[in-house]
């Protein structure tokens, strides 16, 4: 969040004002839900069946597997290998010229990222089926609820999404205040926009190339990140350390993964809150909320880039 003073109010079109009105309505709704306690942490976690030592061992193996698989596929060497593997496929199926070298390069890069996300998620799901307890999916808070996509459940899901936007807004405002205080002391903190945000907001290439990035952000990223962080890493940490510390540490690790200091606090808050959602509603709800948040961001970056990059 760069601040209200940087918003080009005089140049806002209908999409820009729509973004402000809809976002404000959802943030206020999310704030009301937080005040009412409908999206807060469960008071306690129900005891799990089975041998605790075995559960801790298998979940530790899961956390280490996630770190290894994620690191291998998303390292520079891993992405370069996938890039080279899919390049001949693009050449084979390309009926017409894909366009400029930049478009071809970007499409290959986005595809490599999407394949890595789906491949990593697939490997972890296979391991979860092979080793019971490897991944924790079901809600286990004392007030746990399952969403069955009835009308009330859909409304609850949108309410949770509104809460997510509210928490992101609060965290962004706090970071902005902290950055201003630091600046008054002569310490200028980084305030760069995330690379993917800048890329989408300034996109002028073919829409089909952007659609690959959209799939990566709204399908691949929610799958691998929620399976890894909320399905595997958080339960392993929760077995080893107090629950509050496990939530906080998972959030910080999740925020650090995105590699942007200006977005560290908002993303960490979101990551911690999704641990609470996992306890109350299960892993599937976390994946849906993550996908909704990313799709929401991409949509407004395309529809109203001037305002969406400021807030």
Coordinates of C-alpha atoms in Angstrom, one line a residue:
X1 CA 0.0 0.0 0.0
X2 CA 1.7 3.2 -1.2
X3 CA -0.7 5.6 0.4
X4 CA -3.8 7.6 -0.5
X5 CA -1.7 10.6 -1.6
X6 CA -0.3 8.6 -4.5
X7 CA -3.7 7.6 -6.0
X8 CA -4.5 9.4 -9.2
X9 CA -8.0 10.4 -8.1
X10 CA -8.7 12.6 -11.1
X11 CA -7.9 9.9 -13.6
X12 CA -10.0 7.1 -12.0
X13 CA -12.6 5.6 -14.4
X14 CA -15.6 3.5 -13.6
X15 CA -13.5 0.4 -12.9
X16 CA -11.3 2.3 -10.5
X17 CA -14.2 3.6 -8.5
X18 CA -15.9 0.1 -8.6
X19 CA -12.7 -1.4 -7.1
X20 CA -12.7 1.2 -4.3
X21 CA -16.4 0.7 -3.4
X22 CA -16.4 -3.1 -3.6
X23 CA -13.1 -3.5 -1.7
X24 CA -14.3 -1.1 1.0
X25 CA -17.5 -3.0 1.4
X26 CA -15.7 -6.3 1.7
X27 CA -13.1 -4.9 4.1
X28 CA -15.9 -3.5 6.4
X29 CA -17.7 -6.8 6.2
X30 CA -14.5 -8.6 7.2
X31 CA -14.0 -6.2 10.0
X32 CA -17.5 -6.9 11.3
X33 CA -16.8 -10.7 11.2
X34 CA -13.6 -10.2 13.1
X35 CA -15.4 -8.1 15.7
X36 CA -18.1 -10.8 16.0
X37 CA -15.5 -13.5 16.5
X38 CA -16.7 -15.5 13.5
X39 CA -13.2 -15.8 12.0
X40 CA -11.0 -16.1 15.0
X41 CA -9.0 -19.1 16.3
X42 CA -10.6 -22.1 17.9
X43 CA -10.2 -22.2 21.6
X44 CA -8.6 -25.6 21.5
X45 CA -7.6 -28.4 19.2
X46 CA -9.2 -31.8 19.6
X47 CA -6.9 -34.7 20.6
X48 CA -6.0 -36.9 17.6
X49 CA -6.2 -40.6 17.6
X50 CA -3.1 -42.8 17.1
X51 CA 0.5 -42.9 18.4
X52 CA 1.7 -39.4 19.0
X53 CA 5.4 -40.2 18.4
X54 CA 4.6 -41.9 15.0
X55 CA 2.4 -38.9 14.1
X56 CA 5.3 -36.5 14.9
X57 CA 7.8 -38.6 13.0
X58 CA 5.6 -38.9 9.8
X59 CA 4.8 -35.2 9.9
X60 CA 8.4 -34.2 10.3
X61 CA 9.1 -36.4 7.3
X62 CA 6.3 -34.6 5.5
X63 CA 7.8 -31.1 6.3
X64 CA 11.3 -32.1 5.2
X65 CA 9.8 -33.7 2.0
X66 CA 7.9 -30.4 1.2
X67 CA 11.1 -28.3 1.7
X68 CA 13.2 -30.7 -0.5
X69 CA 10.6 -31.0 -3.3
X70 CA 9.8 -27.3 -3.3
X71 CA 13.5 -26.3 -3.3
X72 CA 14.4 -28.7 -6.0
X73 CA 11.6 -27.8 -8.4
X74 CA 11.7 -24.0 -7.8
X75 CA 15.4 -23.6 -7.7
X76 CA 17.1 -21.9 -10.6
X77 CA 18.4 -25.2 -11.8
X78 CA 15.0 -26.9 -11.5
X79 CA 13.2 -24.1 -13.4
X80 CA 15.9 -24.1 -16.1
X81 CA 15.5 -27.9 -16.5
X82 CA 11.7 -27.6 -16.8
X83 CA 12.1 -24.7 -19.2
X84 CA 14.3 -26.8 -21.5
X85 CA 12.0 -29.8 -21.3
X86 CA 8.8 -28.0 -22.3
X87 CA 10.5 -25.8 -25.0
X88 CA 10.3 -28.6 -27.7
X89 CA 6.7 -29.2 -26.8
X90 CA 5.9 -25.5 -27.5
X91 CA 7.8 -25.7 -30.8
X92 CA 5.9 -28.8 -31.8
X93 CA 2.4 -27.5 -31.1
X94 CA 2.9 -24.0 -32.3
X95 CA 0.9 -23.6 -35.4
X96 CA 1.6 -19.9 -35.9
X97 CA 4.4 -17.8 -34.7
X98 CA 3.9 -17.1 -31.1
X99 CA 5.0 -13.6 -31.5
X100 CA 8.1 -11.9 -30.2
X101 CA 10.9 -13.7 -28.5
X102 CA 9.8 -12.0 -25.3
X103 CA 6.3 -13.5 -25.6
X104 CA 7.7 -17.0 -26.2
X105 CA 10.2 -16.6 -23.4
X106 CA 7.5 -15.4 -21.0
X107 CA 5.1 -18.2 -21.9
X108 CA 7.8 -20.8 -21.3
X109 CA 8.7 -19.3 -18.0
X110 CA 5.1 -19.2 -16.8
X111 CA 4.5 -22.7 -18.0
X112 CA 7.6 -24.0 -16.2
X113 CA 6.4 -22.4 -13.0
X114 CA 2.9 -23.9 -13.4
X115 CA 4.2 -27.4 -14.1
X116 CA 6.5 -27.2 -11.1
X117 CA 3.6 -26.2 -8.9
X118 CA 1.3 -29.0 -10.1
X119 CA 4.1 -31.6 -10.1
X120 CA 5.1 -30.7 -6.5
X121 CA 1.5 -30.8 -5.4
X122 CA 1.0 -34.1 -7.1
X123 CA 4.1 -35.7 -5.5
X124 CA 3.0 -34.5 -2.1
X125 CA -0.5 -35.9 -2.6
X126 CA 0.8 -39.3 -3.6
X127 CA 3.1 -39.3 -0.5
X128 CA 0.0 -38.4 1.6
X129 CA -1.9 -41.3 0.2
X130 CA 1.0 -43.7 0.8
X131 CA 1.9 -42.6 4.3
X132 CA -1.2 -41.9 6.5
X133 CA -0.7 -38.8 8.6
X134 CA 1.8 -37.3 6.1
X135 CA -0.7 -34.4 5.4
X136 CA -3.5 -33.2 7.6
X137 CA -6.6 -32.1 5.7
X138 CA -9.6 -32.3 8.0
X139 CA -10.6 -29.5 10.5
X140 CA -9.8 -30.3 14.1
X141 CA -10.7 -27.3 16.1
X142 CA -13.2 -27.7 19.0
X143 CA -15.6 -25.6 16.9
X144 CA -14.8 -27.1 13.5
X145 CA -17.1 -26.8 10.6
X146 CA -17.2 -28.3 7.1
X147 CA -18.3 -26.3 4.1
X148 CA -20.6 -28.4 1.8
X149 CA -21.2 -25.6 -0.7
X150 CA -24.8 -25.0 0.2
X151 CA -26.1 -21.5 0.2
X152 CA -25.1 -20.8 3.8
X153 CA -21.7 -22.3 3.1
X154 CA -21.1 -20.1 0.1
X155 CA -22.0 -17.0 2.1
X156 CA -19.7 -18.2 4.9
X157 CA -16.9 -18.6 2.3
X158 CA -17.4 -15.1 1.0
X159 CA -17.4 -13.9 4.6
X160 CA -14.1 -15.5 5.2
X161 CA -12.8 -13.9 2.0
X162 CA -13.9 -10.5 3.3
X163 CA -12.1 -11.2 6.5
X164 CA -8.9 -12.1 4.6
X165 CA -9.1 -8.7 2.7
X166 CA -9.7 -6.9 6.0
X167 CA -6.6 -8.4 7.6
X168 CA -4.5 -7.7 4.5
X169 CA -5.7 -4.0 4.6
X170 CA -4.9 -3.7 8.3
X171 CA -1.5 -5.2 7.9
X172 CA -0.7 -3.0 4.9
X173 CA -1.8 0.1 6.8
X174 CA 0.4 -0.9 9.8
X175 CA 3.4 -1.5 7.5
X176 CA 2.8 1.9 5.8
X177 CA 2.8 3.6 9.3
X178 CA 6.0 1.7 10.3
X179 CA 7.7 2.8 7.0
X180 CA 6.8 6.4 7.6
X181 CA 8.1 6.3 11.2
X182 CA 11.3 4.7 9.9
X183 CA 11.6 7.4 7.2
X184 CA 11.3 10.1 9.8
X185 CA 14.3 8.6 11.5
X186 CA 16.3 8.6 8.2
X187 CA 15.8 4.9 7.5
X188 CA 14.1 4.3 4.1
X189 CA 12.5 0.9 3.9
X190 CA 11.9 -0.9 0.6
X191 CA 8.5 -0.2 -0.9
X192 CA 8.7 -2.0 -4.2
X193 CA 5.7 -3.6 -5.8
X194 CA 5.8 -7.4 -6.1
X195 CA 7.2 -8.5 -9.5
X196 CA 4.0 -10.4 -10.5
X197 CA 1.8 -7.4 -9.6
X198 CA 4.0 -5.1 -11.7
X199 CA 4.0 -7.6 -14.5
X200 CA 0.2 -8.0 -14.7
X201 CA -0.5 -4.3 -14.2
X202 CA 1.7 -3.3 -17.1
X203 CA 1.0 -6.3 -19.4
X204 CA 0.7 -5.5 -23.1
X205 CA 1.4 -8.9 -24.6
X206 CA -1.0 -11.6 -25.8
X207 CA -3.8 -12.6 -23.5
X208 CA -3.1 -16.3 -23.9
X209 CA 0.4 -15.8 -22.4
X210 CA -1.2 -14.0 -19.4
X211 CA -3.7 -16.8 -19.0
X212 CA -0.8 -19.2 -18.3
X213 CA 0.3 -16.9 -15.5
X214 CA -3.3 -16.6 -14.3
X215 CA -3.5 -20.4 -14.0
X216 CA -0.2 -20.5 -12.1
X217 CA -1.4 -17.8 -9.7
X218 CA -4.9 -19.0 -9.1
X219 CA -4.5 -22.8 -9.4
X220 CA -0.9 -23.9 -9.0
X221 CA 0.2 -21.5 -6.2
X222 CA -2.9 -22.1 -3.9
X223 CA -2.5 -25.9 -4.3
X224 CA 1.2 -26.3 -3.6
X225 CA 1.4 -23.5 -1.0
X226 CA -1.6 -24.6 1.0
X227 CA -0.7 -28.3 0.8
X228 CA 2.8 -27.5 1.9
X229 CA 2.3 -24.8 4.5
X230 CA -1.1 -25.5 6.0
X231 CA -1.4 -29.2 5.2
X232 CA 2.1 -30.4 6.1
X233 CA 4.3 -27.8 7.7
X234 CA 1.8 -26.2 10.2
X235 CA 0.6 -29.6 11.6
X236 CA 4.2 -30.7 12.0
X237 CA 5.1 -27.4 13.9
X238 CA 1.9 -27.6 15.9
X239 CA 3.0 -31.1 17.2
X240 CA 6.4 -29.8 18.2
X241 CA 5.8 -26.3 19.7
X242 CA 2.8 -24.4 21.2
X243 CA 0.0 -23.8 18.7
X244 CA 0.3 -20.0 18.8
X245 CA 4.0 -20.1 17.9
X246 CA 3.3 -22.7 15.2
X247 CA 0.7 -20.3 13.6
X248 CA 3.1 -17.3 13.8
X249 CA 6.1 -19.2 12.5
X250 CA 4.1 -20.7 9.6
X251 CA 2.9 -17.2 8.7
X252 CA 6.4 -15.7 8.8
X253 CA 7.8 -18.5 6.6
X254 CA 4.9 -18.1 4.2
X255 CA 5.5 -14.4 3.9
X256 CA 9.3 -14.8 3.5
X257 CA 8.7 -17.2 0.6
X258 CA 7.3 -14.4 -1.5
X259 CA 10.6 -12.4 -1.3
X260 CA 9.2 -8.9 -1.0
X261 CA 9.9 -6.9 2.2
X262 CA 7.1 -4.5 1.6
X263 CA 4.6 -7.3 1.4
X264 CA 6.1 -9.4 4.2
X265 CA 3.8 -8.3 7.0
X266 CA 0.5 -8.6 5.0
X267 CA 1.3 -12.0 3.5
X268 CA 2.6 -13.3 6.9
X269 CA -0.6 -12.2 8.5
X270 CA -2.6 -13.9 5.8
X271 CA -0.5 -17.1 6.2
X272 CA -1.0 -17.1 9.9
X273 CA -4.7 -16.6 9.6
X274 CA -5.0 -19.4 7.1
X275 CA -3.7 -21.7 9.8
X276 CA -6.7 -20.7 11.9
X277 CA -9.0 -21.3 8.9
X278 CA -7.4 -24.8 8.5
X279 CA -8.1 -25.7 12.1
X280 CA -11.8 -24.6 11.8
X281 CA -12.7 -25.4 8.2
X282 CA -10.1 -27.7 6.8
X283 CA -7.4 -27.5 4.1
X284 CA -9.9 -27.3 1.2
X285 CA -11.2 -24.0 2.4
X286 CA -7.7 -22.6 2.7
X287 CA -7.0 -23.5 -1.0
X288 CA -10.3 -21.9 -2.1
X289 CA -9.6 -18.7 -0.1
X290 CA -6.1 -18.5 -1.4
X291 CA -7.3 -18.9 -5.0
X292 CA -10.1 -16.3 -4.5
X293 CA -7.6 -13.8 -3.1
X294 CA -5.2 -14.3 -6.0
X295 CA -7.9 -14.2 -8.7
X296 CA -9.3 -11.1 -7.1
X297 CA -5.9 -9.4 -7.3
X298 CA -5.3 -10.4 -10.9
X299 CA -8.8 -9.3 -12.0
X300 CA -8.4 -5.8 -10.5
X301 CA -4.8 -5.4 -11.7
X302 CA -6.2 -5.9 -15.2
X303 CA -9.4 -3.9 -14.8
X304 CA -8.1 -1.0 -12.7
X305 CA -4.3 -1.1 -12.6
X306 CA -3.7 2.5 -11.5
X307 CA -5.6 2.0 -8.3
X308 CA -5.0 -1.7 -7.7
X309 CA -1.3 -1.2 -7.5
X310 CA -1.6 1.5 -4.9
X311 CA -3.8 -0.4 -2.4

